[in-house]
Amino acid sequence: MRFTTRLACAATACLLVFAGPFTLAGSAGAAAALTLTGAAPATAHGPGTVTFTYTIVVPTAVQATVFTTQQDPALPARTSGVTLDGAVVPAGQISQSGASDITVQTGADPADGLAVGTHTITFTASVGTVTASTSSTAVLGWTESATPGVVTSAPIAVAVNQIDIATVLTPDSGEDQLGFLGTGNHLVFQVDVSNLGYGTPDTQLDVDLPTGVALGSDGVTRDADNSSLACAAAPGNAQHVLCQLGALPHATGSDAATLDIDLVATPAAQIGQIVAVTAMASPKPGQGSDVNAANDSATAHLKFSGAAALTTTVTPAASKVELGATTTVKLTVHNAGPQPTGETIAFSILLGENLTLTGFSGNTTPPPDLGGPASAGGPASAGGPAVSPNGVIWFAGDIAPGHSISATLTLRATKLGTTQVAMFAFSEAGDPNCPDQSCDPTTAAVRVIAVPPKPVRPVGTSHPHAPASGSDPDVLANTGTATDRQIGIGGLLLLTGSVLLFLGRRPRLG
């Protein structure tokens, strides 16, 4: 605010208006306690205009009311387009007062005033290419019973052509959850960096890594084209990484710079410890100031989950089952250590259309980290949220080193032919048997055979148990369409994919 003296004269009143830091001044006998409050966008970009809105509350009717702006030179008020209570003010009631201010007479007659109630005055100010952090005010003068009064609004802050870099977490793929960094695995910390303000500042990304974490081989890349940023450790501090983002223009729509930061655990990682990774983007020195430093950084947490070598087995109760009968298949996950698995997730899918899953003995309730209830557990039967006729997602829980956990599939033989029962398992811990969680499943085959015909004793034969012609189950062809089964498997794979965002290859954390 500029501390200047303004003289605004009307035909019946001449008011000496002081643009000082007071709220209400005038004769001690003035009865009207008017209020004047202003508003404008927090940021403005030129060339263009910005609109100021002032609200006047009048408890007692006043006369000879005059409104005068007090604009910073970076935002000069315009005489055109001024409104009072939504109606355009005639040009004859508006005058230029100084290089950047206007004076508005609220009535056609200088003696006119404002009635009791709430009134609104709006005007526009020009925005050029100058960069400035400004504040503007306005003054309202009036008379009541020949006694002058005046009120000055509080300053309205406007950042003109200023930078506002924001670093935010990506709000999808569960990236607001706790991440797990297993020994030997990768974790991707994903952030969105955008300039919500203006200009094209040359920008730097600072990444603070906790003890036990280092940049992986992919470093920091742009998600859009997988191009790498130039990054280097700060002098004397290997855990503080400086990356060059380059010019960052004003963000429009969804053009934020999405970055992937590849992280790996180092020997200094303490198994079970939860640590924070922080990324902060800011203009380089000489590029200007960020008007909102509070949104420059984002932090996410991860847990060191160690290493656990998993093996899986699929054990059918029988390798052949008659059409229409039921059978079972035992699923087992074993942890050879050296650390506990943390949350273990196993998947079993029927690769074929000959068997249908009708029951499951294990837990299909997701843990809280995957959107389950606060107290997850207990068996679920087929038809639950993680079970389909074609397979199951099994939340097996934490498996201690040297221990195993098992579940059972109940299957009904629905078509002749062979189905492979496939199973693979992942955990929060790194798995040396499955580098980067990319490994082949364990499978076992179950053949559905025809029901043998009842024996018929032919007249004159001594071989009552001879099989009927064409009854050999090994030569019976598979029948029926695979469309329904493929659709079912596709649905299960979609569900599997959503879970793999949590425990899949190079999980993403934002």
mmCIF file of C-alpha atoms in Angstrom, residues 127-474:
data_model
loop_
_atom_site.group_PDB
_atom_site.id
_atom_site.type_symbol
_atom_site.label_atom_id
_atom_site.label_comp_id
_atom_site.label_asym_id
_atom_site.label_seq_id
_atom_site.Cartn_x
_atom_site.Cartn_y
_atom_site.Cartn_z
ATOM 1 C CA VAL A 127 -1.959 -6.561 -16.107
ATOM 2 C CA GLY A 128 1.258 -6.118 -18.042
ATOM 3 C CA THR A 129 4.404 -8.189 -18.222
ATOM 4 C CA VAL A 130 6.050 -6.774 -15.097
ATOM 5 C CA THR A 131 6.664 -9.282 -12.306
ATOM 6 C CA ALA A 132 5.521 -7.913 -8.965
ATOM 7 C CA SER A 133 4.083 -8.936 -5.638
ATOM 8 C CA THR A 134 1.544 -6.226 -4.908
ATOM 9 C CA SER A 135 -1.328 -5.217 -2.691
ATOM 10 C CA SER A 136 -4.141 -2.786 -3.429
ATOM 11 C CA THR A 137 -6.815 -1.079 -1.340
ATOM 12 C CA ALA A 138 -9.781 1.232 -1.827
ATOM 13 C CA VAL A 139 -11.333 4.105 0.124
ATOM 14 C CA LEU A 140 -15.014 4.972 0.540
ATOM 15 C CA GLY A 141 -16.030 8.459 1.632
ATOM 16 C CA TRP A 142 -19.510 9.740 2.493
ATOM 17 C CA THR A 143 -21.438 12.307 4.527
ATOM 18 C CA GLU A 144 -24.225 11.814 7.003
ATOM 19 C CA SER A 145 -26.076 14.824 8.339
ATOM 20 C CA ALA A 146 -23.278 16.995 6.899
ATOM 21 C CA THR A 147 -20.668 15.002 8.854
ATOM 22 C CA PRO A 148 -17.965 13.352 6.709
ATOM 23 C CA GLY A 149 -16.834 9.767 7.173
ATOM 24 C CA VAL A 150 -14.292 7.543 5.487
ATOM 25 C CA VAL A 151 -13.339 3.854 5.529
ATOM 26 C CA THR A 152 -10.320 2.091 3.958
ATOM 27 C CA SER A 153 -10.310 -1.574 3.013
ATOM 28 C CA ALA A 154 -7.669 -4.036 4.082
ATOM 29 C CA PRO A 155 -4.954 -4.690 1.474
ATOM 30 C CA ILE A 156 -5.685 -7.238 -1.262
ATOM 31 C CA ALA A 157 -2.569 -9.223 -2.211
ATOM 32 C CA VAL A 158 -2.068 -10.085 -5.883
ATOM 33 C CA ALA A 159 0.979 -11.854 -7.317
ATOM 34 C CA VAL A 160 1.540 -10.477 -10.815
ATOM 35 C CA ASN A 161 3.322 -12.790 -13.259
ATOM 36 C CA GLN A 162 4.794 -14.690 -10.316
ATOM 37 C CA ILE A 163 6.020 -18.283 -10.126
ATOM 38 C CA ASP A 164 4.083 -20.857 -8.112
ATOM 39 C CA ILE A 165 5.660 -24.299 -8.396
ATOM 40 C CA ALA A 166 3.712 -27.139 -6.808
ATOM 41 C CA THR A 167 4.965 -30.654 -6.079
ATOM 42 C CA VAL A 168 2.104 -33.025 -5.314
ATOM 43 C CA LEU A 169 1.525 -36.748 -4.890
ATOM 44 C CA THR A 170 -0.063 -38.605 -7.763
ATOM 45 C CA PRO A 171 -3.567 -39.523 -6.495
ATOM 46 C CA ASP A 172 -4.016 -42.841 -8.270
ATOM 47 C CA SER A 173 -2.766 -46.434 -8.156
ATOM 48 C CA GLY A 174 -2.787 -46.427 -4.360
ATOM 49 C CA GLU A 175 0.264 -44.220 -4.319
ATOM 50 C CA ASP A 176 -0.806 -42.447 -1.135
ATOM 51 C CA GLN A 177 -0.232 -45.698 0.766
ATOM 52 C CA LEU A 178 2.860 -46.939 2.556
ATOM 53 C CA GLY A 179 5.349 -48.436 0.116
ATOM 54 C CA PHE A 180 7.470 -51.517 0.766
ATOM 55 C CA LEU A 181 11.074 -51.677 -0.361
ATOM 56 C CA GLY A 182 12.287 -55.250 -0.301
ATOM 57 C CA THR A 183 15.973 -56.083 -0.453
ATOM 58 C CA GLY A 184 16.927 -56.478 -4.102
ATOM 59 C CA ASN A 185 13.699 -54.881 -5.345
ATOM 60 C CA HIS A 186 12.946 -51.437 -6.778
ATOM 61 C CA LEU A 187 10.373 -48.875 -5.667
ATOM 62 C CA VAL A 188 9.263 -45.913 -7.772
ATOM 63 C CA PHE A 189 8.417 -42.666 -5.975
ATOM 64 C CA GLN A 190 6.146 -40.760 -8.369
ATOM 65 C CA VAL A 191 5.571 -37.007 -8.093
ATOM 66 C CA ASP A 192 3.845 -34.367 -10.223
ATOM 67 C CA VAL A 193 5.628 -31.023 -10.577
ATOM 68 C CA SER A 194 3.827 -28.079 -12.175
ATOM 69 C CA ASN A 195 4.047 -24.306 -12.317
ATOM 70 C CA LEU A 196 0.635 -23.107 -11.186
ATOM 71 C CA GLY A 197 1.905 -19.557 -11.608
ATOM 72 C CA TYR A 198 3.479 -17.906 -14.610
ATOM 73 C CA GLY A 199 6.721 -17.434 -16.415
ATOM 74 C CA THR A 200 9.035 -20.268 -17.461
ATOM 75 C CA PRO A 201 11.505 -20.574 -14.593
ATOM 76 C CA ASP A 202 14.489 -22.875 -14.895
ATOM 77 C CA THR A 203 13.607 -25.354 -12.148
ATOM 78 C CA GLN A 204 15.508 -27.759 -9.930
ATOM 79 C CA LEU A 205 14.221 -30.878 -8.183
ATOM 80 C CA ASP A 206 15.792 -31.711 -4.813
ATOM 81 C CA VAL A 207 15.325 -35.269 -3.568
ATOM 82 C CA ASP A 208 16.158 -36.069 0.049
ATOM 83 C CA LEU A 209 16.782 -39.782 0.548
ATOM 84 C CA PRO A 210 16.832 -41.366 4.007
ATOM 85 C CA THR A 211 19.636 -43.601 5.186
ATOM 86 C CA GLY A 212 19.258 -47.005 3.564
ATOM 87 C CA VAL A 213 17.890 -45.687 0.243
ATOM 88 C CA ALA A 214 19.724 -44.778 -2.973
ATOM 89 C CA LEU A 215 18.742 -43.918 -6.524
ATOM 90 C CA GLY A 216 18.278 -47.015 -8.655
ATOM 91 C CA SER A 217 19.752 -47.577 -12.077
ATOM 92 C CA ASP A 218 16.909 -45.701 -13.802
ATOM 93 C CA GLY A 219 17.504 -42.551 -11.729
ATOM 94 C CA VAL A 220 14.823 -39.887 -12.209
ATOM 95 C CA THR A 221 12.798 -40.053 -15.436
ATOM 96 C CA ARG A 222 9.880 -38.258 -17.019
ATOM 97 C CA ASP A 223 6.876 -40.538 -17.085
ATOM 98 C CA ALA A 224 5.668 -39.222 -20.461
ATOM 99 C CA ASP A 225 8.701 -40.210 -22.546
ATOM 100 C CA ASN A 226 10.968 -42.052 -20.084
ATOM 101 C CA SER A 227 13.717 -39.484 -20.632
ATOM 102 C CA SER A 228 16.226 -39.155 -17.803
ATOM 103 C CA LEU A 229 16.917 -36.016 -15.802
ATOM 104 C CA ALA A 230 20.487 -34.945 -15.153
ATOM 105 C CA CYS A 231 20.974 -35.648 -11.445
ATOM 106 C CA ALA A 232 23.943 -35.458 -9.086
ATOM 107 C CA ALA A 233 24.498 -35.692 -5.359
ATOM 108 C CA ALA A 234 24.925 -32.401 -3.532
ATOM 109 C CA PRO A 235 28.537 -31.714 -2.486
ATOM 110 C CA GLY A 236 29.237 -33.526 0.739
ATOM 111 C CA ASN A 237 25.789 -35.122 1.000
ATOM 112 C CA ALA A 238 25.138 -38.220 -1.099
ATOM 113 C CA GLN A 239 21.564 -38.471 0.252
ATOM 114 C CA HIS A 240 20.603 -35.065 -1.160
ATOM 115 C CA VAL A 241 20.181 -35.408 -4.935
ATOM 116 C CA LEU A 242 19.888 -32.404 -7.270
ATOM 117 C CA CYS A 243 18.085 -32.903 -10.614
ATOM 118 C CA GLN A 244 17.607 -30.450 -13.475
ATOM 119 C CA LEU A 245 13.960 -30.081 -14.527
ATOM 120 C CA GLY A 246 14.534 -27.278 -17.022
ATOM 121 C CA ALA A 247 12.052 -24.565 -17.938
ATOM 122 C CA LEU A 248 8.649 -25.064 -16.343
ATOM 123 C CA PRO A 249 5.855 -23.131 -18.111
ATOM 124 C CA HIS A 250 2.457 -22.316 -16.684
ATOM 125 C CA ALA A 251 0.481 -25.523 -16.178
ATOM 126 C CA THR A 252 -2.725 -25.847 -18.182
ATOM 127 C CA GLY A 253 -5.008 -28.847 -17.769
ATOM 128 C CA SER A 254 -3.109 -32.045 -17.017
ATOM 129 C CA ASP A 255 0.302 -31.080 -18.371
ATOM 130 C CA ALA A 256 2.089 -31.480 -15.041
ATOM 131 C CA ALA A 257 5.581 -32.931 -15.206
ATOM 132 C CA THR A 258 5.134 -36.436 -13.810
ATOM 133 C CA LEU A 259 8.424 -37.866 -12.604
ATOM 134 C CA ASP A 260 9.469 -41.374 -11.599
ATOM 135 C CA ILE A 261 12.221 -41.663 -9.005
ATOM 136 C CA ASP A 262 13.739 -45.157 -8.979
ATOM 137 C CA LEU A 263 14.756 -46.227 -5.459
ATOM 138 C CA VAL A 264 16.701 -49.216 -4.133
ATOM 139 C CA ALA A 265 17.683 -50.309 -0.641
ATOM 140 C CA THR A 266 21.329 -50.157 0.453
ATOM 141 C CA PRO A 267 23.107 -52.308 3.080
ATOM 142 C CA ALA A 268 22.351 -49.553 5.592
ATOM 143 C CA ALA A 269 18.610 -50.297 5.421
ATOM 144 C CA GLN A 270 17.197 -51.447 8.753
ATOM 145 C CA ILE A 271 14.567 -54.121 8.197
ATOM 146 C CA GLY A 272 11.170 -53.032 9.521
ATOM 147 C CA GLN A 273 12.038 -49.326 9.693
ATOM 148 C CA ILE A 274 9.688 -46.774 8.117
ATOM 149 C CA VAL A 275 11.434 -43.805 6.492
ATOM 150 C CA ALA A 276 10.436 -40.735 4.470
ATOM 151 C CA VAL A 277 11.447 -39.631 0.980
ATOM 152 C CA THR A 278 10.950 -35.947 0.144
ATOM 153 C CA ALA A 279 10.979 -34.266 -3.262
ATOM 154 C CA MET A 280 10.978 -30.471 -3.638
ATOM 155 C CA ALA A 281 10.902 -28.389 -6.819
ATOM 156 C CA SER A 282 11.849 -24.703 -6.864
ATOM 157 C CA PRO A 283 13.123 -21.994 -9.230
ATOM 158 C CA LYS A 284 16.874 -21.764 -9.578
ATOM 159 C CA PRO A 285 18.602 -18.630 -8.225
ATOM 160 C CA GLY A 286 17.914 -15.633 -10.419
ATOM 161 C CA GLN A 287 14.694 -17.120 -11.858
ATOM 162 C CA GLY A 288 12.350 -15.296 -9.489
ATOM 163 C CA SER A 289 10.606 -16.089 -6.242
ATOM 164 C CA ASP A 290 7.937 -18.699 -5.629
ATOM 165 C CA VAL A 291 4.882 -16.966 -4.197
ATOM 166 C CA ASN A 292 3.712 -20.107 -2.397
ATOM 167 C CA ALA A 293 6.664 -22.049 -1.034
ATOM 168 C CA ALA A 294 4.334 -24.176 1.118
ATOM 169 C CA ASN A 295 3.374 -26.392 -1.858
ATOM 170 C CA ASP A 296 6.885 -26.886 -3.227
ATOM 171 C CA SER A 297 7.527 -30.267 -1.614
ATOM 172 C CA ALA A 298 5.894 -33.678 -1.219
ATOM 173 C CA THR A 299 6.767 -36.538 1.119
ATOM 174 C CA ALA A 300 5.981 -40.259 0.992
ATOM 175 C CA HIS A 301 6.895 -43.078 3.362
ATOM 176 C CA LEU A 302 8.291 -46.528 2.747
ATOM 177 C CA LYS A 303 9.113 -49.528 4.883
ATOM 178 C CA PHE A 304 12.233 -51.673 4.573
ATOM 179 C CA SER A 305 10.783 -55.154 4.229
ATOM 180 C CA GLY A 306 13.954 -57.231 3.851
ATOM 181 C CA ALA A 307 14.263 -60.414 1.788
ATOM 182 C CA ALA A 308 12.247 -63.623 1.821
ATOM 183 C CA ALA A 309 12.731 -66.492 -0.639
ATOM 184 C CA LEU A 310 9.341 -67.944 -1.581
ATOM 185 C CA THR A 311 8.566 -71.298 -3.130
ATOM 186 C CA THR A 312 5.113 -72.485 -4.172
ATOM 187 C CA THR A 313 3.629 -75.933 -4.697
ATOM 188 C CA VAL A 314 0.368 -77.055 -6.308
ATOM 189 C CA THR A 315 -0.749 -80.536 -5.203
ATOM 190 C CA PRO A 316 -3.916 -82.021 -6.751
ATOM 191 C CA ALA A 317 -5.716 -84.710 -4.759
ATOM 192 C CA ALA A 318 -5.953 -86.675 -8.018
ATOM 193 C CA SER A 319 -4.558 -86.214 -11.493
ATOM 194 C CA LYS A 320 -7.851 -87.389 -13.048
ATOM 195 C CA VAL A 321 -11.419 -86.660 -12.040
ATOM 196 C CA GLU A 322 -14.654 -87.861 -13.572
ATOM 197 C CA LEU A 323 -16.983 -85.431 -15.300
ATOM 198 C CA GLY A 324 -19.439 -83.923 -12.795
ATOM 199 C CA ALA A 325 -17.361 -84.942 -9.761
ATOM 200 C CA THR A 326 -15.447 -82.646 -7.380
ATOM 201 C CA THR A 327 -11.820 -82.702 -6.372
ATOM 202 C CA THR A 328 -9.396 -80.565 -4.367
ATOM 203 C CA VAL A 329 -6.023 -78.962 -4.998
ATOM 204 C CA LYS A 330 -3.708 -77.909 -2.177
ATOM 205 C CA LEU A 331 -1.794 -74.625 -2.554
ATOM 206 C CA THR A 332 1.299 -74.038 -0.413
ATOM 207 C CA VAL A 333 3.632 -71.046 -0.008
ATOM 208 C CA HIS A 334 6.928 -71.632 1.823
ATOM 209 C CA ASN A 335 9.290 -68.917 3.050
ATOM 210 C CA ALA A 336 12.948 -69.913 3.204
ATOM 211 C CA GLY A 337 13.841 -66.537 4.748
ATOM 212 C CA PRO A 338 15.954 -64.877 5.897
ATOM 213 C CA GLN A 339 13.242 -62.320 6.858
ATOM 214 C CA PRO A 340 9.464 -62.633 7.300
ATOM 215 C CA THR A 341 7.445 -62.023 4.170
ATOM 216 C CA GLY A 342 5.201 -59.287 5.495
ATOM 217 C CA GLU A 343 1.941 -59.372 3.551
ATOM 218 C CA THR A 344 1.966 -62.318 1.121
ATOM 219 C CA ILE A 345 -0.396 -62.438 -1.840
ATOM 220 C CA ALA A 346 -0.842 -65.601 -3.914
ATOM 221 C CA PHE A 347 -2.796 -66.021 -7.132
ATOM 222 C CA SER A 348 -4.266 -69.242 -8.476
ATOM 223 C CA ILE A 349 -5.767 -69.284 -11.969
ATOM 224 C CA LEU A 350 -7.377 -72.173 -13.858
ATOM 225 C CA LEU A 351 -5.797 -72.233 -17.317
ATOM 226 C CA GLY A 352 -8.465 -74.205 -19.112
ATOM 227 C CA GLU A 353 -12.225 -74.570 -19.227
ATOM 228 C CA ASN A 354 -12.593 -78.037 -17.776
ATOM 229 C CA LEU A 355 -12.725 -77.175 -14.058
ATOM 230 C CA THR A 356 -14.740 -74.615 -12.121
ATOM 231 C CA LEU A 357 -13.736 -73.232 -8.723
ATOM 232 C CA THR A 358 -16.563 -73.848 -6.236
ATOM 233 C CA GLY A 359 -14.818 -73.380 -2.887
ATOM 234 C CA PHE A 360 -11.678 -71.979 -1.265
ATOM 235 C CA SER A 361 -10.361 -72.458 2.265
ATOM 236 C CA GLY A 362 -7.951 -69.504 2.497
ATOM 237 C CA ASN A 363 -8.349 -65.814 3.268
ATOM 238 C CA THR A 364 -9.682 -63.587 0.471
ATOM 239 C CA THR A 365 -10.166 -60.408 2.530
ATOM 240 C CA PRO A 366 -7.675 -57.715 1.505
ATOM 241 C CA PRO A 367 -5.552 -56.236 4.293
ATOM 242 C CA PRO A 368 -5.972 -52.543 5.212
ATOM 243 C CA ASP A 369 -3.050 -51.574 2.960
ATOM 244 C CA LEU A 370 -5.104 -52.795 -0.007
ATOM 245 C CA GLY A 371 -8.390 -51.265 1.038
ATOM 246 C CA GLY A 372 -9.604 -54.042 3.330
ATOM 247 C CA PRO A 373 -11.199 -53.528 6.759
ATOM 248 C CA ALA A 374 -9.120 -52.473 9.719
ATOM 249 C CA SER A 375 -9.223 -56.030 11.029
ATOM 250 C CA ALA A 376 -8.942 -58.310 8.031
ATOM 251 C CA GLY A 377 -8.967 -62.075 8.189
ATOM 252 C CA GLY A 378 -11.056 -65.188 8.201
ATOM 253 C CA PRO A 379 -11.839 -67.565 5.359
ATOM 254 C CA ALA A 380 -14.086 -66.603 2.494
ATOM 255 C CA SER A 381 -15.986 -68.945 0.238
ATOM 256 C CA ALA A 382 -16.216 -68.892 -3.538
ATOM 257 C CA GLY A 383 -18.176 -65.901 -4.746
ATOM 258 C CA GLY A 384 -16.369 -63.490 -2.425
ATOM 259 C CA PRO A 385 -14.721 -60.334 -3.758
ATOM 260 C CA ALA A 386 -11.429 -62.080 -4.634
ATOM 261 C CA VAL A 387 -12.853 -65.378 -5.922
ATOM 262 C CA SER A 388 -14.178 -66.187 -9.397
ATOM 263 C CA PRO A 389 -15.050 -69.517 -11.086
ATOM 264 C CA ASN A 390 -11.637 -69.250 -12.766
ATOM 265 C CA GLY A 391 -9.339 -68.467 -9.862
ATOM 266 C CA VAL A 392 -8.683 -66.763 -6.575
ATOM 267 C CA ILE A 393 -6.548 -64.065 -4.992
ATOM 268 C CA TRP A 394 -5.289 -65.396 -1.689
ATOM 269 C CA PHE A 395 -4.105 -62.970 0.990
ATOM 270 C CA ALA A 396 -1.860 -65.360 2.858
ATOM 271 C CA GLY A 397 -0.529 -62.898 5.469
ATOM 272 C CA ASP A 398 2.910 -62.848 7.077
ATOM 273 C CA ILE A 399 4.981 -66.034 6.792
ATOM 274 C CA ALA A 400 7.897 -66.446 9.184
ATOM 275 C CA PRO A 401 11.261 -67.756 7.917
ATOM 276 C CA GLY A 402 11.188 -71.534 7.543
ATOM 277 C CA HIS A 403 7.384 -71.695 7.692
ATOM 278 C CA SER A 404 4.660 -72.509 5.169
ATOM 279 C CA ILE A 405 1.005 -71.678 4.766
ATOM 280 C CA SER A 406 -1.555 -73.639 2.744
ATOM 281 C CA ALA A 407 -5.012 -73.244 1.276
ATOM 282 C CA THR A 408 -7.320 -75.565 -0.632
ATOM 283 C CA LEU A 409 -9.229 -75.137 -3.884
ATOM 284 C CA THR A 410 -12.425 -77.132 -4.369
ATOM 285 C CA LEU A 411 -13.039 -77.795 -8.065
ATOM 286 C CA ARG A 412 -15.915 -79.276 -10.041
ATOM 287 C CA ALA A 413 -15.258 -81.125 -13.292
ATOM 288 C CA THR A 414 -17.429 -79.442 -15.929
ATOM 289 C CA LYS A 415 -15.953 -80.421 -19.330
ATOM 290 C CA LEU A 416 -13.766 -83.195 -20.671
ATOM 291 C CA GLY A 417 -10.123 -82.296 -21.108
ATOM 292 C CA THR A 418 -7.130 -81.013 -19.149
ATOM 293 C CA THR A 419 -6.775 -77.811 -17.105
ATOM 294 C CA GLN A 420 -3.566 -76.417 -15.651
ATOM 295 C CA VAL A 421 -3.905 -75.099 -12.099
ATOM 296 C CA ALA A 422 -1.382 -72.230 -11.940
ATOM 297 C CA MET A 423 -0.107 -70.416 -8.860
ATOM 298 C CA PHE A 424 2.375 -67.629 -8.154
ATOM 299 C CA ALA A 425 3.045 -65.617 -4.991
ATOM 300 C CA PHE A 426 4.581 -62.260 -4.037
ATOM 301 C CA SER A 427 5.321 -60.569 -0.745
ATOM 302 C CA GLU A 428 6.384 -57.220 0.625
ATOM 303 C CA ALA A 429 9.935 -58.538 1.033
ATOM 304 C CA GLY A 430 12.395 -58.852 -1.804
ATOM 305 C CA ASP A 431 12.516 -62.356 -3.258
ATOM 306 C CA PRO A 432 15.844 -63.726 -4.581
ATOM 307 C CA ASN A 433 13.879 -66.570 -6.217
ATOM 308 C CA CYS A 434 11.841 -64.021 -8.148
ATOM 309 C CA PRO A 435 14.010 -60.984 -9.075
ATOM 310 C CA ASP A 436 11.932 -57.839 -9.522
ATOM 311 C CA GLN A 437 8.874 -60.037 -8.898
ATOM 312 C CA SER A 438 8.983 -61.434 -12.425
ATOM 313 C CA CYS A 439 8.916 -65.219 -12.264
ATOM 314 C CA ASP A 440 7.100 -68.210 -13.743
ATOM 315 C CA PRO A 441 4.107 -69.755 -11.959
ATOM 316 C CA THR A 442 3.958 -73.256 -10.501
ATOM 317 C CA THR A 443 1.449 -75.464 -12.336
ATOM 318 C CA ALA A 444 -0.161 -78.904 -12.049
ATOM 319 C CA ALA A 445 -2.466 -80.658 -14.523
ATOM 320 C CA VAL A 446 -5.872 -82.135 -13.724
ATOM 321 C CA ARG A 447 -7.660 -84.158 -16.428
ATOM 322 C CA VAL A 448 -11.434 -84.471 -16.569
ATOM 323 C CA ILE A 449 -12.420 -87.910 -17.860
ATOM 324 C CA ALA A 450 -15.721 -89.432 -18.879
ATOM 325 C CA VAL A 451 -17.752 -91.409 -16.406
ATOM 326 C CA PRO A 452 -17.289 -95.119 -17.249
ATOM 327 C CA PRO A 453 -20.501 -96.734 -18.554
ATOM 328 C CA LYS A 454 -22.283 -99.175 -16.358
ATOM 329 C CA PRO A 455 -21.312 -102.760 -17.263
ATOM 330 C CA VAL A 456 -23.805 -104.685 -19.425
ATOM 331 C CA ARG A 457 -23.673 -108.520 -19.569
ATOM 332 C CA PRO A 458 -24.128 -109.410 -23.232
ATOM 333 C CA VAL A 459 -25.792 -112.717 -24.010
ATOM 334 C CA GLY A 460 -23.266 -115.395 -24.741
ATOM 335 C CA THR A 461 -20.115 -113.516 -23.563
ATOM 336 C CA SER A 462 -17.825 -114.390 -20.705
ATOM 337 C CA HIS A 463 -16.390 -110.820 -20.372
ATOM 338 C CA PRO A 464 -19.066 -108.808 -18.542
ATOM 339 C CA HIS A 465 -16.685 -105.932 -17.651
ATOM 340 C CA ALA A 466 -15.288 -105.185 -21.111
ATOM 341 C CA PRO A 467 -15.526 -101.447 -21.889
ATOM 342 C CA ALA A 468 -17.969 -100.252 -24.493
ATOM 343 C CA SER A 469 -16.614 -99.121 -27.826
ATOM 344 C CA GLY A 470 -15.437 -95.495 -27.798
ATOM 345 C CA SER A 471 -15.359 -95.243 -23.979
ATOM 346 C CA ASP A 472 -11.608 -94.622 -23.671
ATOM 347 C CA PRO A 473 -11.351 -91.276 -21.829
ATOM 348 C CA ASP A 474 -7.960 -90.559 -23.372
#
